[in-house]
């Protein structure tokens, strides 16, 4: 009887041990798979970070020197060496200086002319009156100052407009000449230095005989005149004074996770360290930062965080709040209220490099926050 009681008991313990072994083995396998997934994700993120950094660098180079910027992007496999791919890149225009786009499109060599052709082909002027089409076209870049470049661009524009709107004009030359007349009218009506503003009759007289020797309908010219008088062209501003120059050759840049102040959530941001300041952006192509942290009266330290690896933080020295500013959800610039900024890097090596670079930039001299708020507002508006 005792044997009958004992043996089954031992059998149950053996089964329990087997279950425990299987459970431990399953846990080990899950741990291994999770670690492998994290390793692969880290590799993918590293590759993605490299490409993002190269793309950001290429755009900055383009804004400084369009030809060299395009060459850099092609060399690094971020653009195909075709007019169509380059034209698509310029047409999207994300993070690109529109003056630089205009300069590149206006260059007189075979490749650039083919890019201009492909760029104009990306515009759809179907069923638009001429002034509407011009508004769309002239917003996608800034007209260069050289007459020959403008001439080539407006010739391509006229060809594209007449192709999509057959029958509006007797030939492309009419569209070409009238387009120039509209641009001149816009300048005459809205440039404060022009004292004598042209009347509608002046505009009509100026365009007599341009329609293959005949006159264009009076109502057409009156409509164009009224449209320009009521609403001038929105010419893209020259971005030469934006913050791009500040970020062209940074001390360090890369992706970091930044912890929020109020809700402690983590957000991935592109950080740039330069000019004794730490700037962070939502995207690498953004032209103005979401926030600026002057490295004044702060120190950096290594910290542990249960939610994120490879953490470090900036903390205030001698004052309660770090002098910083950021843009809120409505785009308004506000002063930051952080006493600590906590960041997380992808690897321990990256964390060490960031801390080393920040320590080199730490300064005790006075840095006025108003200057940085002013710089952000200039870049935004």
XYZ file of C-alpha atoms in Angstrom:
381
model
C 0.000 0.000 0.000
C 2.770 2.332 0.828
C 4.452 1.554 -2.487
C 1.250 2.241 -4.357
C 0.971 5.593 -2.689
C 4.604 6.545 -3.118
C 5.174 5.560 -6.767
C 2.361 7.667 -8.204
C 3.648 10.600 -6.202
C 7.078 10.215 -7.728
C 5.529 9.957 -11.168
C 3.781 13.330 -10.674
C 7.014 14.974 -9.510
C 8.843 13.674 -12.607
C 6.141 15.103 -14.853
C 6.321 18.409 -13.009
C 10.074 18.479 -13.520
C 9.634 17.812 -17.223
C 7.117 20.667 -17.454
C 9.522 22.955 -15.631
C 12.343 21.990 -18.018
C 10.154 22.628 -21.049
C 9.030 25.947 -19.601
C 12.626 27.017 -18.915
C 13.658 25.891 -22.396
C 10.778 27.878 -23.910
C 11.772 30.950 -21.900
C 15.367 30.598 -23.088
C 14.225 30.290 -26.689
C 11.989 33.367 -26.342
C 14.888 35.295 -24.806
C 17.183 34.248 -27.656
C 14.611 35.184 -30.315
C 13.934 38.536 -28.618
C 17.651 39.282 -28.411
C 18.099 38.373 -32.084
C 15.170 40.591 -33.077
C 16.598 43.485 -31.067
C 20.000 42.941 -32.705
C 18.470 42.958 -36.190
C 16.385 46.024 -35.333
C 19.509 47.793 -34.089
C 21.305 46.917 -37.340
C 18.362 48.177 -39.413
C 18.159 51.350 -37.331
C 21.897 51.908 -37.761
C 21.571 51.554 -41.554
C 18.504 53.775 -41.530
C 20.315 56.375 -39.417
C 23.251 56.370 -41.833
C 20.988 56.899 -44.850
C 18.999 59.592 -43.042
C 22.206 61.395 -42.099
C 23.512 61.169 -45.666
C 20.213 62.479 -47.043
C 20.268 65.377 -44.592
C 23.879 66.166 -45.506
C 23.058 65.967 -49.215
C 20.212 68.448 -48.873
C 22.394 70.866 -46.933
C 25.093 70.562 -49.574
C 22.495 71.223 -52.271
C 21.376 74.404 -50.531
C 24.974 75.603 -50.421
C 26.021 74.333 -53.868
C 23.248 72.631 -55.937
C 25.600 70.790 -58.292
C 27.731 69.322 -55.495
C 24.618 68.399 -53.504
C 23.153 66.373 -56.385
C 26.526 64.707 -57.018
C 26.761 63.734 -53.333
C 23.248 62.230 -53.297
C 23.928 60.227 -56.469
C 27.304 58.972 -55.164
C 25.645 57.688 -51.981
C 22.833 55.934 -53.828
C 20.126 58.290 -52.567
C 19.305 59.528 -56.078
C 19.470 57.740 -59.403
C 21.662 59.367 -62.018
C 18.662 60.175 -64.211
C 16.962 63.503 -65.019
C 13.616 62.036 -63.947
C 14.779 61.045 -60.470
C 16.570 64.358 -59.863
C 13.509 66.259 -61.101
C 11.243 64.327 -58.710
C 13.611 65.175 -55.840
C 13.495 68.891 -56.721
C 9.733 68.839 -57.256
C 9.117 67.421 -53.773
C 11.489 70.081 -52.474
C 11.482 68.865 -48.846
C 14.163 70.806 -46.979
C 15.486 72.406 -50.164
C 16.216 76.074 -50.722
C 13.967 77.229 -53.590
C 16.581 79.679 -54.804
C 18.992 76.752 -55.159
C 16.317 74.778 -57.051
C 15.879 77.679 -59.480
C 19.628 78.035 -59.986
C 20.029 74.307 -60.714
C 17.087 74.185 -63.132
C 18.421 77.205 -65.004
C 21.909 75.802 -65.699
C 22.688 75.416 -69.388
C 24.115 71.946 -69.803
C 22.513 68.843 -71.267
C 21.720 67.072 -67.982
C 20.243 70.155 -66.272
C 18.108 70.954 -69.320
C 16.753 67.392 -69.255
C 16.046 67.798 -65.521
C 14.151 71.019 -66.295
C 12.114 69.171 -68.929
C 11.238 66.407 -66.442
C 10.540 68.965 -63.682
C 8.040 70.868 -65.844
C 6.410 67.558 -66.867
C 5.593 66.910 -63.188
C 3.288 69.964 -63.133
C -0.337 69.452 -64.137
C -1.818 72.638 -65.604
C -4.896 70.966 -67.104
C -7.961 73.254 -67.194
C -6.154 76.028 -65.324
C -6.292 79.585 -66.603
C -2.822 80.892 -67.410
C -2.387 82.951 -64.245
C -3.325 79.958 -62.041
C -0.778 77.792 -63.830
C 1.870 80.473 -63.378
C 1.113 80.696 -59.657
C 1.644 76.959 -59.291
C 4.814 76.914 -61.386
C 6.498 79.922 -59.777
C 5.865 78.598 -56.271
C 7.853 75.399 -56.898
C 11.157 77.311 -57.160
C 12.484 80.859 -57.123
C 13.172 82.430 -60.516
C 16.901 83.074 -60.972
C 18.100 86.565 -61.797
C 19.689 85.780 -65.157
C 17.517 86.571 -68.186
C 18.724 83.559 -70.190
C 17.756 81.152 -67.392
C 14.325 82.745 -67.031
C 13.866 82.565 -70.794
C 14.494 78.791 -70.878
C 12.182 78.160 -67.937
C 9.298 80.204 -69.323
C 9.694 78.575 -72.740
C 9.350 75.121 -71.138
C 6.396 76.352 -69.096
C 4.592 77.650 -72.192
C 5.141 74.360 -74.030
C 3.737 72.362 -71.115
C 0.730 74.651 -70.660
C -0.219 74.511 -74.364
C 0.271 70.736 -74.407
C -2.246 70.295 -71.559
C -4.621 73.031 -72.766
C -4.812 72.760 -76.566
C -6.769 75.482 -78.328
C -6.370 78.184 -75.669
C -3.599 79.887 -77.659
C -2.801 79.672 -81.358
C 0.822 78.713 -80.595
C 3.293 78.394 -77.709
C 4.930 81.728 -78.537
C 1.719 83.538 -77.601
C 1.616 81.773 -74.253
C 5.320 82.475 -73.716
C 5.049 86.232 -74.418
C 1.863 86.615 -72.362
C 3.444 84.768 -69.419
C 6.319 87.259 -69.407
C 3.817 90.133 -69.619
C 1.962 88.774 -66.561
C 5.184 88.542 -64.546
C 6.062 92.130 -65.512
C 2.538 93.246 -64.595
C 2.873 91.613 -61.169
C 6.105 93.544 -60.541
C 4.678 96.859 -61.788
C 1.495 96.608 -59.713
C 3.025 95.409 -56.450
C 6.574 96.772 -56.314
C 6.522 99.906 -54.096
C 9.348 101.473 -56.113
C 7.134 101.579 -59.235
C 5.217 104.841 -58.834
C 3.060 104.800 -61.956
C 0.915 101.663 -61.865
C -0.221 100.302 -65.238
C -3.966 100.389 -65.951
C -5.905 97.585 -67.579
C -5.846 99.566 -70.820
C -2.063 99.783 -70.652
C -1.862 96.009 -70.195
C -4.205 95.377 -73.134
C -2.265 97.764 -75.382
C 1.029 96.141 -74.395
C -0.223 92.740 -75.581
C -1.716 93.705 -78.928
C -0.731 91.530 -81.870
C 0.906 88.763 -79.830
C -1.614 86.095 -80.889
C 0.042 85.128 -84.176
C -0.369 88.706 -85.377
C -3.865 89.118 -83.945
C -5.211 90.313 -80.598
C -6.202 88.165 -77.668
C -9.797 88.484 -76.407
C -10.222 91.601 -74.269
C -12.106 89.682 -71.562
C -9.144 87.270 -71.231
C -6.664 90.092 -70.671
C -9.019 91.914 -68.296
C -9.397 88.719 -66.253
C -5.630 88.247 -66.039
C -5.136 91.878 -65.002
C -7.796 91.687 -62.259
C -6.370 88.433 -60.913
C -2.853 89.869 -60.552
C -4.122 93.172 -59.143
C -6.170 91.421 -56.452
C -3.558 88.793 -55.563
C 0.156 89.119 -56.367
C 2.296 86.072 -57.025
C 3.582 84.389 -53.888
C 7.260 84.349 -54.689
C 9.268 81.983 -52.462
C 11.567 83.917 -50.164
C 15.298 83.490 -50.466
C 16.291 81.111 -47.663
C 19.881 82.338 -47.532
C 19.471 83.623 -43.968
C 17.840 80.515 -42.534
C 19.376 78.223 -39.944
C 20.708 75.782 -42.529
C 24.127 77.460 -42.429
C 24.293 76.838 -38.686
C 23.731 73.114 -39.222
C 25.942 72.602 -42.265
C 29.036 71.439 -40.402
C 27.913 70.348 -36.907
C 30.104 68.996 -34.128
C 27.828 65.960 -33.956
C 24.413 64.888 -35.265
C 22.218 61.813 -35.076
C 19.022 60.219 -33.785
C 18.332 60.125 -30.051
C 15.253 59.330 -28.000
C 14.206 62.300 -25.849
C 12.018 61.970 -22.766
C 9.150 64.429 -22.456
C 8.857 66.742 -19.467
C 5.234 66.463 -18.363
C 4.191 62.998 -19.540
C 7.619 61.307 -19.600
C 6.908 59.716 -22.983
C 9.844 59.034 -25.319
C 10.058 60.583 -28.779
C 12.667 60.019 -31.450
C 14.341 63.264 -32.494
C 17.212 64.260 -34.792
C 19.788 66.076 -32.661
C 22.467 68.483 -33.882
C 25.254 69.752 -31.644
C 26.802 72.954 -32.917
C 27.702 76.477 -31.874
C 27.572 75.564 -28.147
C 23.910 74.580 -28.517
C 21.954 71.361 -28.818
C 19.166 71.526 -31.426
C 16.531 68.848 -31.997
C 14.234 68.268 -34.971
C 11.261 66.037 -35.650
C 12.640 65.100 -39.086
C 16.097 65.411 -40.627
C 14.640 67.544 -43.441
C 13.052 70.142 -41.144
C 14.415 73.626 -41.735
C 13.838 74.861 -38.205
C 14.346 72.976 -34.935
C 11.577 71.923 -32.592
C 13.776 72.985 -29.705
C 17.085 74.620 -28.778
C 19.086 73.915 -25.624
C 21.946 76.403 -25.080
C 24.771 74.673 -23.215
C 24.928 77.292 -20.505
C 25.098 76.374 -16.820
C 24.469 72.702 -17.535
C 26.385 69.478 -17.108
C 25.970 66.001 -18.578
C 25.866 62.716 -16.687
C 25.336 59.006 -17.239
C 21.998 57.722 -15.872
C 20.085 54.456 -15.656
C 16.489 54.219 -16.838
C 14.349 51.099 -16.544
C 12.482 51.931 -19.769
C 15.398 52.872 -22.030
C 19.022 51.737 -22.376
C 22.101 53.923 -22.916
C 20.689 57.011 -21.188
C 22.368 60.269 -20.310
C 20.987 63.627 -19.292
C 21.675 67.320 -19.191
C 20.984 68.893 -15.802
C 21.057 72.470 -14.601
C 23.903 73.868 -12.498
C 23.255 76.912 -10.354
C 19.691 77.468 -11.537
C 16.389 75.639 -11.352
C 15.450 75.718 -15.029
C 17.627 75.098 -18.080
C 17.467 78.058 -20.436
C 15.906 76.556 -23.551
C 13.032 77.064 -25.948
C 10.799 74.963 -28.182
C 7.828 75.231 -30.519
C 4.460 74.056 -29.208
C 1.736 72.200 -31.147
C 0.528 75.483 -32.656
C 4.007 76.487 -33.825
C 4.429 79.145 -31.145
C 7.879 79.523 -29.599
C 7.836 79.071 -25.819
C 10.509 78.875 -23.146
C 11.263 75.415 -21.819
C 10.652 74.518 -18.176
C 13.015 71.548 -17.837
C 15.497 71.116 -15.029
C 16.688 67.927 -16.734
C 16.783 66.718 -20.345
C 17.092 62.928 -20.574
C 18.149 61.225 -23.818
C 18.721 57.634 -24.930
C 21.194 56.498 -27.597
C 21.015 53.364 -29.746
C 24.263 51.875 -28.387
C 26.602 52.415 -25.419
C 29.266 53.649 -27.839
C 26.942 56.310 -29.269
C 26.001 57.423 -25.764
C 29.673 57.826 -24.831
C 30.391 59.790 -28.025
C 27.455 62.147 -27.413
C 28.522 62.770 -23.823
C 32.118 63.384 -24.920
C 31.029 65.846 -27.625
C 28.666 67.709 -25.297
C 31.348 68.045 -22.613
C 33.639 69.688 -25.187
C 30.906 72.217 -25.959
C 29.921 73.055 -22.406
C 30.461 76.732 -21.662
C 29.996 79.077 -18.728
C 29.708 82.305 -20.686
C 26.336 84.017 -20.973
C 24.147 82.983 -23.907
C 21.001 85.025 -24.437
C 17.866 82.981 -25.097
C 16.186 85.791 -27.001
C 18.721 85.367 -29.812
C 17.678 81.774 -30.341
C 13.961 82.558 -30.213
C 14.574 85.257 -32.815
C 16.504 82.799 -35.003
C 13.660 80.261 -34.871
C 11.063 82.858 -35.760
C 13.160 84.078 -38.700
C 13.423 80.529 -39.962
C 9.683 79.892 -39.550
C 8.406 83.054 -41.138
